Short mmCIF file of C-alpha atoms in Angstrom, two decimals:
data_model
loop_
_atom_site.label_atom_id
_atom_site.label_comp_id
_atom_site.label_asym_id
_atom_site.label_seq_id
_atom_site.Cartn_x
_atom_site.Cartn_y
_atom_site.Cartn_z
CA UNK R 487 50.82 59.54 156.60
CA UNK R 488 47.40 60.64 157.66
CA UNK R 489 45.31 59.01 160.33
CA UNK R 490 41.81 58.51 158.81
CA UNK R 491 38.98 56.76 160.90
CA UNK R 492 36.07 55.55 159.16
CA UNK R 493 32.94 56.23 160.08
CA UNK R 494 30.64 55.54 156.82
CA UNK R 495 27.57 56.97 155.62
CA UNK R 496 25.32 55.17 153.19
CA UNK R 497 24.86 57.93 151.41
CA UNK R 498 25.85 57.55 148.50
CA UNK R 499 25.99 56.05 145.08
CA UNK R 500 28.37 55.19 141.62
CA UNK R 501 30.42 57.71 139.68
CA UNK R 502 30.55 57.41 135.89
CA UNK R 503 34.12 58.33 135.95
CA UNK R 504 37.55 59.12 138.16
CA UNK R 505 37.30 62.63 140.13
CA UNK R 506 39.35 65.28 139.09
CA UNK R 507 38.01 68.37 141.27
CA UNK R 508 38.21 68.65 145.23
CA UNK R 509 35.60 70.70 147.05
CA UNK R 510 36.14 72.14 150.12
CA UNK R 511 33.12 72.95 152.52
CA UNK R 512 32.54 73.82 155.97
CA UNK R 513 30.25 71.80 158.45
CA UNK R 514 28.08 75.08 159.09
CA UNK R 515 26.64 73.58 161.98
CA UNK R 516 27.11 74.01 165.77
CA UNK R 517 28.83 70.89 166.59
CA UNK R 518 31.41 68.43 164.66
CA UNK R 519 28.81 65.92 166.47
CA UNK R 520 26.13 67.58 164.76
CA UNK R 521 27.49 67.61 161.07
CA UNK R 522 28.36 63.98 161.15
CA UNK R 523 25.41 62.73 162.57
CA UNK R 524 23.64 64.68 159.56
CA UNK R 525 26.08 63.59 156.73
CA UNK R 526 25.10 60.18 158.10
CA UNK R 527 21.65 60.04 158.26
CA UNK R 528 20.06 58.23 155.28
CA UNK R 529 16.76 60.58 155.60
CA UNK R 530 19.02 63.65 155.24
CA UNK R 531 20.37 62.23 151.49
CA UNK R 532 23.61 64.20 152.16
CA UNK R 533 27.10 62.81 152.41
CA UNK R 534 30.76 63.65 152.17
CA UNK R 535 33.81 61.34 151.25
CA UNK R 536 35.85 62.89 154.79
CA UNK R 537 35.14 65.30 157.81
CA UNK R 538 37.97 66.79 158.88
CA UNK R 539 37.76 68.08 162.81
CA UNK R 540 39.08 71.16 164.20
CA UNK R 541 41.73 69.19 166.22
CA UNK R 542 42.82 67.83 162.77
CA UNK R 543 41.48 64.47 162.94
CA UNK R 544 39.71 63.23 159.85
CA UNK R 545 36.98 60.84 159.32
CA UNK R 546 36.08 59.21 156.24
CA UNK R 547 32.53 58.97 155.17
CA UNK R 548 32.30 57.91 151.64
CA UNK R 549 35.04 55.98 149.52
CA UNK R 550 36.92 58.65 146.90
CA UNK R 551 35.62 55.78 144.30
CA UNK R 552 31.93 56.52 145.21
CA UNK R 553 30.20 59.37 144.50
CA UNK R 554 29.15 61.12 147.48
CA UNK R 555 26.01 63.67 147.81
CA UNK R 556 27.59 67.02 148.72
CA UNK R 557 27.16 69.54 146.37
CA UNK R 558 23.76 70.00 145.48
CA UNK R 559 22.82 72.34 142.99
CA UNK R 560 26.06 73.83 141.31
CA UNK R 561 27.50 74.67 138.04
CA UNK R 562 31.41 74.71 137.16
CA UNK R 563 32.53 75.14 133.64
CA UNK R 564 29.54 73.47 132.08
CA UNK R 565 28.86 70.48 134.70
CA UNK R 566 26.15 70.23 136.15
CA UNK R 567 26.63 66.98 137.94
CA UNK R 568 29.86 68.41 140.41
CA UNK R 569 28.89 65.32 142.51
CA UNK R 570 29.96 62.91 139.91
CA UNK R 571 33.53 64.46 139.38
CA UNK R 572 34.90 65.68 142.72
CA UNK R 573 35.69 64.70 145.97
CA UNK R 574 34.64 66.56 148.96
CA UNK R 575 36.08 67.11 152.15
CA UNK R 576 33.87 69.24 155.31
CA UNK R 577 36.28 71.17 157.36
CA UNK R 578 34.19 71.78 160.67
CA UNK R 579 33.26 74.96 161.17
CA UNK R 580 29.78 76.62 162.20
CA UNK R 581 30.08 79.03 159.50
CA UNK R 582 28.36 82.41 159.09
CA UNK R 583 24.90 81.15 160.77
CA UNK R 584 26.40 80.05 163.86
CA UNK R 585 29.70 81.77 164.74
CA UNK R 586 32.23 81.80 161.81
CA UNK R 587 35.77 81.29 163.19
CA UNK R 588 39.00 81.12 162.06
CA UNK R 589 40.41 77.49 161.16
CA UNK R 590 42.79 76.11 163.59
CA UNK R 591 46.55 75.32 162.08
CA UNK R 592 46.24 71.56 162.91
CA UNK R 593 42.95 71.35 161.19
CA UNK R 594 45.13 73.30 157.99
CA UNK R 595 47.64 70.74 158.36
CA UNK R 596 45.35 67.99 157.93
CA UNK R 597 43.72 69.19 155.04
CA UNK R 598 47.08 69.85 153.54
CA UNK R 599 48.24 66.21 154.18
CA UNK R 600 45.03 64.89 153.07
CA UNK R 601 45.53 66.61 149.81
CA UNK R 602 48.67 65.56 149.04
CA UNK R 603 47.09 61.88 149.61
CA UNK R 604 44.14 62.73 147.35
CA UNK R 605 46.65 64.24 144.13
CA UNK R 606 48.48 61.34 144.64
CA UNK R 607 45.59 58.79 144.09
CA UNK R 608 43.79 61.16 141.14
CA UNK R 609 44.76 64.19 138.32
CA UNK R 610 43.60 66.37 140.27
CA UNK R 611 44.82 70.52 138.51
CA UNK R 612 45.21 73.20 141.04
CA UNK R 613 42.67 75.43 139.19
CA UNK R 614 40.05 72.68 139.90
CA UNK R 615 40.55 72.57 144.28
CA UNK R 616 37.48 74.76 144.78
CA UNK R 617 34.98 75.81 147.32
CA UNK R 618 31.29 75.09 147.41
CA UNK R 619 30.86 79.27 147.29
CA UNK R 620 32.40 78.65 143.69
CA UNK R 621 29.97 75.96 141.89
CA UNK R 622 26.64 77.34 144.14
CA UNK R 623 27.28 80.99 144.58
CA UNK R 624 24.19 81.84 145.01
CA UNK R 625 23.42 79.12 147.78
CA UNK R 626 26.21 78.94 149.74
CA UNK R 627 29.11 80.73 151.53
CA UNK R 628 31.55 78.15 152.45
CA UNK R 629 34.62 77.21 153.23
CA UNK R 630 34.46 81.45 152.97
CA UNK R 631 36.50 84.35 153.01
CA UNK R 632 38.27 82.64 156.56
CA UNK R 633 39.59 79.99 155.27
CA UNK R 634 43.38 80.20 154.27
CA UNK R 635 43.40 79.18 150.48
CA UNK R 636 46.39 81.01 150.42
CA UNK R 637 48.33 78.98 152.71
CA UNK R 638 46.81 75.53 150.92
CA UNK R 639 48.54 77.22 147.70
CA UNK R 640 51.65 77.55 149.08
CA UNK R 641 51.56 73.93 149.29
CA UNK R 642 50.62 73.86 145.78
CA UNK R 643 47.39 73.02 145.99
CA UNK R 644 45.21 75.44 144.46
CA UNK R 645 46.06 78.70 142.43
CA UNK R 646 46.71 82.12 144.60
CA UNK R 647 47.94 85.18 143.05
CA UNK R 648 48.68 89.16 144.19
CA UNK R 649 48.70 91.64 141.92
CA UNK R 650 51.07 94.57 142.07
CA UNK R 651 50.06 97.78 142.55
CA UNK R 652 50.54 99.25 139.30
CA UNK R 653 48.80 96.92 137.66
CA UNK R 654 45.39 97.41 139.93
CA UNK R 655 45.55 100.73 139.49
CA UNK R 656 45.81 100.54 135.34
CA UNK R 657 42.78 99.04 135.31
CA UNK R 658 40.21 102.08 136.47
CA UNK R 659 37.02 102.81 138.74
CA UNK R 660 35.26 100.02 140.67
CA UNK R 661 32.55 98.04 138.86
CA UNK R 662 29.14 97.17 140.68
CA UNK R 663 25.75 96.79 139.98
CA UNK R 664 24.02 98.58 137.51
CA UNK R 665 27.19 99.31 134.95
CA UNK R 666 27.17 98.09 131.79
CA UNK R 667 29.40 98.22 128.74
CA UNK R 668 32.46 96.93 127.55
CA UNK R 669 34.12 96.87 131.12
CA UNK R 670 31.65 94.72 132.65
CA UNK R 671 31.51 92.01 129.45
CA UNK R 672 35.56 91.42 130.25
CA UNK R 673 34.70 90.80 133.91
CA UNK R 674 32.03 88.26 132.95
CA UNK R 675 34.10 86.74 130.30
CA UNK R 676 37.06 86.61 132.96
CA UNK R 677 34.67 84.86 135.31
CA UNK R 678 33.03 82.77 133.03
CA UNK R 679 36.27 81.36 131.40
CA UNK R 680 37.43 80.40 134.82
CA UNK R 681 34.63 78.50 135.49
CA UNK R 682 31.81 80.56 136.71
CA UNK R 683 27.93 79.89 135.41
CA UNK R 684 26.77 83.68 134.23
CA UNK R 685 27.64 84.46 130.57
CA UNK R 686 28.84 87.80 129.11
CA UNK R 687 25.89 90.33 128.23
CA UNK R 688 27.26 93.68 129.63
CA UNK R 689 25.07 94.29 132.32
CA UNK R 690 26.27 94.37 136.12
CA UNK R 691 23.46 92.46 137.37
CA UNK R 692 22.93 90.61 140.94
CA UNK R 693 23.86 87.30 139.79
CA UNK R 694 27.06 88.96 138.40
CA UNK R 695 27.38 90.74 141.90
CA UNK R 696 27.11 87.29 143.43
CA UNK R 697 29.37 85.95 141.28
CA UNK R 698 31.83 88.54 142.09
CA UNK R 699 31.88 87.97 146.01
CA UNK R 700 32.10 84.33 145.60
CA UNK R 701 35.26 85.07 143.70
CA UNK R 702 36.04 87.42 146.48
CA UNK R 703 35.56 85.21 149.09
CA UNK R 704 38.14 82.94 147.61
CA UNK R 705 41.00 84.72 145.80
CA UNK R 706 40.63 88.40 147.47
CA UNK R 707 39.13 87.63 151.02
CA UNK R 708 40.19 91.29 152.22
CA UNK R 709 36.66 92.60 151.53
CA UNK R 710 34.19 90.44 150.15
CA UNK R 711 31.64 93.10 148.68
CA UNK R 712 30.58 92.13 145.34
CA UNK R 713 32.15 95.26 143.62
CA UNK R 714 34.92 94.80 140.96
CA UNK R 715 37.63 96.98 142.14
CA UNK R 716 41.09 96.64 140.09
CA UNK R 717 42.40 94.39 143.27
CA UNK R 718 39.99 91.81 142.23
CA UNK R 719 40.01 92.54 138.47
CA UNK R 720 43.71 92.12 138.82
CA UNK R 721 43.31 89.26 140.65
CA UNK R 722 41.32 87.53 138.03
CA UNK R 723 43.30 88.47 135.24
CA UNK R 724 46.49 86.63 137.07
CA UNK R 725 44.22 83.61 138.33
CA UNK R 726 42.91 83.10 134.73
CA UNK R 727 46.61 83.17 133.44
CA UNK R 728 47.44 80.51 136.01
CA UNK R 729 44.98 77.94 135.34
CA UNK R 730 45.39 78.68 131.66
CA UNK R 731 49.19 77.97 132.31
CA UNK R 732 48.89 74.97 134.12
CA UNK R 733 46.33 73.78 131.26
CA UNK R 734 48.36 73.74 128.58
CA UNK R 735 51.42 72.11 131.21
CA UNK R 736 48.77 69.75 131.26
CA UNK R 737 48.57 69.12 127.84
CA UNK R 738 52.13 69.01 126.85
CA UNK R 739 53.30 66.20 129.74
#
């Protein structure tokens, strides 16, 4: 059982239905002090339903039944409003901007736990534990290519998956900006089917490049570049059959 302290914002307002997605984000400021002060103060009109503290301790801000003000602008298979369906947790960290560090194992372990308490409260899939880098690619960076989503999966929460090396190499050259052709309109339907804003046309452009190292910061951290080599094609293709198989589990219980 988790230790959570509360320490609530007022920042925030009602949902219009249960959550079923979690999003992870770092603090991205200097100080744990820092972050909470800021998620709440009612002039800054952001919030988050816990903190959870390099030392592993967790605070809760916002009640899961609220809806707390943490996303922002973001898009994930057709909502708009991520806000209103998710619950989202701050893992301290300054981030890129002020010295982006690995995450201690005893924050990990919290997070873990305070998953496992979150699933159990809410229908929660695996495919739908994201990171803010996933619904705002083109905003933000966070929790980023750091943070150990494959160690969260092997708790089963969230989808991780390695492709053998046969199968990255079937699939070709590297794909980056400026391609176009068939190639390209798979990747974009891969993306898009998993979730991702930009629609198929064909055309390698930068929001497709951004939308490719937002992938890569989650599923294929090793280098985060924006190029569609057959590691992350490959890592798609097994994500998308994944979520697609946990779906239609889904479906049938």
């Amino acid at each position: 059982m988790l230790t959570v302290t509360d320490a609530l914002s007022p920042n925030f307002d009602q949902r219009r239905g249960p959550p079923d997605m979690v999003l992870l984000h770092y603090t991205g400021m200097q100080t744990a002090e820092a972050a909470v002060a800021r998620l709440r103060d009612p002039e800054a009109q952001v919030s988050a339903h816990y903190v959870v503290d390099e030392d592993g301790g967790v605070l809760r801000l916002v009640p899961e039944e609220r809806r707390a003000w943490h996303a922002g602008q973001s898009w994930w298979k057709g909502e708009t409003d991520i806000n209103a369906v998710s619950i989202g947790i701050e893992i301290v960290n300054p981030g890129h901007e002020f010295g982006y560090r690995d995450f201690p194992e005893s924050q990990i372990a919290s997070v873990i736990t305070l998953l496992n308490e979150i699933r159990a409260r809410w229908s929660i899939e695996d495919a739908r534990i994201l990171g803010h880098s996933d619904v705002a690619p083109s905003r933000k960076q966070d929790p980023g290519e750091r943070f150990p989503w494959r160690a969260l999966a092997a708790y089963r929460h969230g989808l991780w998956f390695e492709p053998a090396a046969e199968r990255i190499a079937a699939l070709g050259p590297p794909l980056g900006p400026g391609d176009t052709g068939l190639g390209v309109h798979v990747l974009q339907a891969g993306l898009h089917r998993l979730g991702y804003e930009p629609l198929p046309d064909g055309k390698y452009t930068e929001e497709t490049r951004i939308t490719v190292e937002a992938f890569q910061r989650h599923w294929r951290p090793s280098r985060v570049d924006g190029i569609a080599d057959g590691e992350t094609r490959a890592t798609l293709m097994g994500i998308l059959q994944l979520a697609t198989a946990e779906s239609v589990t889904g479906v049938l219980n």
